[in-house]
CSV table of C-alpha atoms in Angstrom, one decimal:
chain,number,residue,atom,x,y,z
A,1,MET,CA,46.0,-69.4,67.2
A,2,ILE,CA,49.1,-67.2,66.5
A,3,ASN,CA,52.5,-68.8,67.4
A,4,LEU,CA,54.6,-66.2,69.1
A,5,PRO,CA,58.4,-66.4,68.9
A,6,LYS,CA,59.9,-68.0,72.0
A,7,ASP,CA,61.3,-64.7,73.2
A,8,TYR,CA,58.2,-62.6,72.7
A,9,PRO,CA,58.1,-60.0,75.5
A,10,ASP,CA,54.5,-60.9,76.5
A,11,ARG,CA,55.7,-64.0,78.0
A,12,MET,CA,57.2,-62.0,80.9
A,13,SER,CA,55.2,-60.1,83.5
A,14,PRO,CA,55.9,-56.3,83.6
A,15,GLU,CA,58.0,-56.9,86.8
A,16,GLN,CA,60.0,-59.7,85.1
A,17,ALA,CA,60.6,-57.5,82.1
A,18,ARG,CA,61.9,-54.6,84.3
A,19,THR,CA,64.2,-57.0,86.1
A,20,PHE,CA,65.4,-58.5,82.8
A,21,ARG,CA,66.2,-55.0,81.5
A,22,ASP,CA,68.1,-54.1,84.6
A,23,ASP,CA,70.0,-57.3,84.6
A,24,VAL,CA,70.9,-57.0,81.0
A,25,LEU,CA,72.2,-53.4,81.5
A,26,ASN,CA,74.2,-54.5,84.6
A,27,ILE,CA,75.8,-57.4,82.7
A,28,VAL,CA,76.7,-55.2,79.7
A,29,ALA,CA,78.3,-52.6,82.0
A,30,GLN,CA,80.6,-55.3,83.3
A,31,ILE,CA,82.1,-56.5,80.0
A,32,PRO,CA,85.8,-55.5,80.1
A,33,CYS,CA,87.6,-53.6,77.4
A,34,GLY,CA,89.0,-55.8,74.7
A,35,ARG,CA,86.4,-58.6,75.3
A,36,VAL,CA,83.0,-59.5,73.9
A,37,THR,CA,80.1,-61.6,74.9
A,38,THR,CA,77.0,-62.8,73.2
A,39,TYR,CA,73.3,-61.9,73.3
A,40,GLY,CA,72.6,-65.5,74.3
A,41,HIS,CA,75.1,-65.5,77.1
A,42,ILE,CA,73.7,-62.3,78.5
A,43,ALA,CA,70.1,-63.7,78.3
A,44,ALA,CA,71.3,-66.9,80.2
A,45,LEU,CA,73.1,-64.8,82.8
A,46,ALA,CA,69.9,-62.8,83.3
A,47,GLY,CA,67.9,-66.1,83.8
A,48,TRP,CA,66.1,-66.1,80.5
A,49,PRO,CA,68.3,-68.3,78.2
A,50,SER,CA,65.8,-68.3,75.3
A,51,HIS,CA,65.5,-64.5,75.2
A,52,SER,CA,68.7,-63.5,73.3
A,53,ARG,CA,66.7,-61.3,70.9
A,54,MET,CA,65.2,-59.4,73.8
A,55,VAL,CA,68.8,-58.6,74.9
A,56,GLY,CA,69.3,-56.8,71.5
A,57,ARG,CA,66.0,-55.0,71.8
A,58,THR,CA,66.8,-54.0,75.4
A,59,LEU,CA,70.1,-52.5,74.3
A,60,ARG,CA,68.6,-50.8,71.3
A,61,TYR,CA,65.5,-49.2,72.9
A,62,THR,CA,66.4,-48.5,76.5
A,63,PRO,CA,67.3,-44.8,77.0
A,64,GLY,CA,70.8,-44.5,78.4
A,65,ALA,CA,72.0,-47.9,77.1
A,66,GLU,CA,74.2,-46.1,74.5
A,67,LEU,CA,76.3,-45.0,77.5
A,68,LEU,CA,77.2,-48.7,78.1
A,69,PRO,CA,79.7,-50.7,76.2
A,70,CYS,CA,77.0,-52.2,73.9
A,71,HIS,CA,79.5,-52.5,71.1
A,72,ARG,CA,81.0,-55.5,73.1
A,73,VAL,CA,77.9,-57.6,72.4
A,74,VAL,CA,78.0,-59.8,69.3
A,75,ASN,CA,76.1,-62.8,68.2
A,76,ILE,CA,77.1,-66.4,68.9
A,77,VAL,CA,79.5,-66.7,66.0
A,78,GLY,CA,81.1,-63.3,66.5
A,79,ARG,CA,79.1,-61.3,64.0
A,80,THR,CA,78.5,-57.6,64.7
A,81,ALA,CA,75.1,-56.0,64.7
A,82,PRO,CA,73.7,-55.4,61.2
A,83,GLY,CA,73.5,-51.8,60.2
A,84,TRP,CA,76.1,-50.7,62.9
A,85,SER,CA,79.3,-50.3,61.0
A,86,ARG,CA,80.9,-48.4,63.8
A,87,GLN,CA,80.8,-51.4,66.1
A,88,ARG,CA,83.8,-53.1,64.4
A,89,THR,CA,85.8,-49.8,64.6
A,90,LEU,CA,85.1,-49.5,68.4
A,91,LEU,CA,86.0,-53.1,69.0
A,92,GLU,CA,89.2,-52.9,67.0
A,93,ALA,CA,90.2,-49.7,68.9
A,94,GLU,CA,90.1,-51.9,72.0
A,95,GLY,CA,92.3,-54.6,70.5
A,96,VAL,CA,89.6,-57.0,69.5
A,97,SER,CA,90.7,-59.0,66.5
A,98,PHE,CA,88.6,-60.2,63.6
A,99,LYS,CA,88.9,-63.3,61.5
A,100,ALA,CA,89.2,-63.2,57.7
A,101,ASN,CA,85.4,-63.8,57.5
A,102,GLY,CA,84.8,-60.5,59.4
A,103,ARG,CA,83.7,-62.1,62.6
A,104,VAL,CA,85.2,-61.5,66.1
A,105,ASP,CA,87.8,-64.1,67.1
A,106,MET,CA,85.7,-65.5,69.8
A,107,GLU,CA,88.3,-67.9,71.1
A,108,ARG,CA,90.6,-65.0,71.9
A,109,HIS,CA,88.0,-62.4,73.1
A,110,LEU,CA,85.0,-64.1,74.6
A,111,TRP,CA,84.2,-62.8,78.1
A,112,GLU,CA,82.7,-65.2,80.6
A,113,PRO,CA,82.4,-63.7,84.1
A,114,GLU,CA,83.8,-65.8,86.9
A,115,ASP,CA,80.9,-64.7,89.2
A,116,THR,CA,77.6,-65.7,87.5
A,117,THR,CA,75.4,-63.7,89.8
A,118,VAL,CA,74.0,-60.7,88.2
C-alpha cells in the first residue's frame, strides 16, 4: 500500500476541493497590505488544518489567483516561496520588514483576522 502525504488532494471530495479552493482565495484576498499570513493558517481557516501544501498548490495553479495578494503568504517561519525572488520585493514595497536571516519579521507583520469565518 502506498502512503499518501497527509494533504494529498484525493482525501477531499470534488465538492470539498472546490470549497477549499474558494475559501483559500477568499482568505488571501483579505490579507491587508503590509501584513502576511502562513499557508498553515490559511488551511486552518479554511477548515483543513493539515492541508497547508494544498494552499500553495491552490495559489500556484488556480487561474486568476495571480490577481490576489499571494505575495503576502509565507511559510510558518516567514520564509518566502522558493523560486519567487520578486515576492520579497513586493512585500518590502508594502513596508514588510525582514530579519537578518532573510525571513519576514512575523512578530511585526503576521495577520490574524478577527473574524475567523471565511
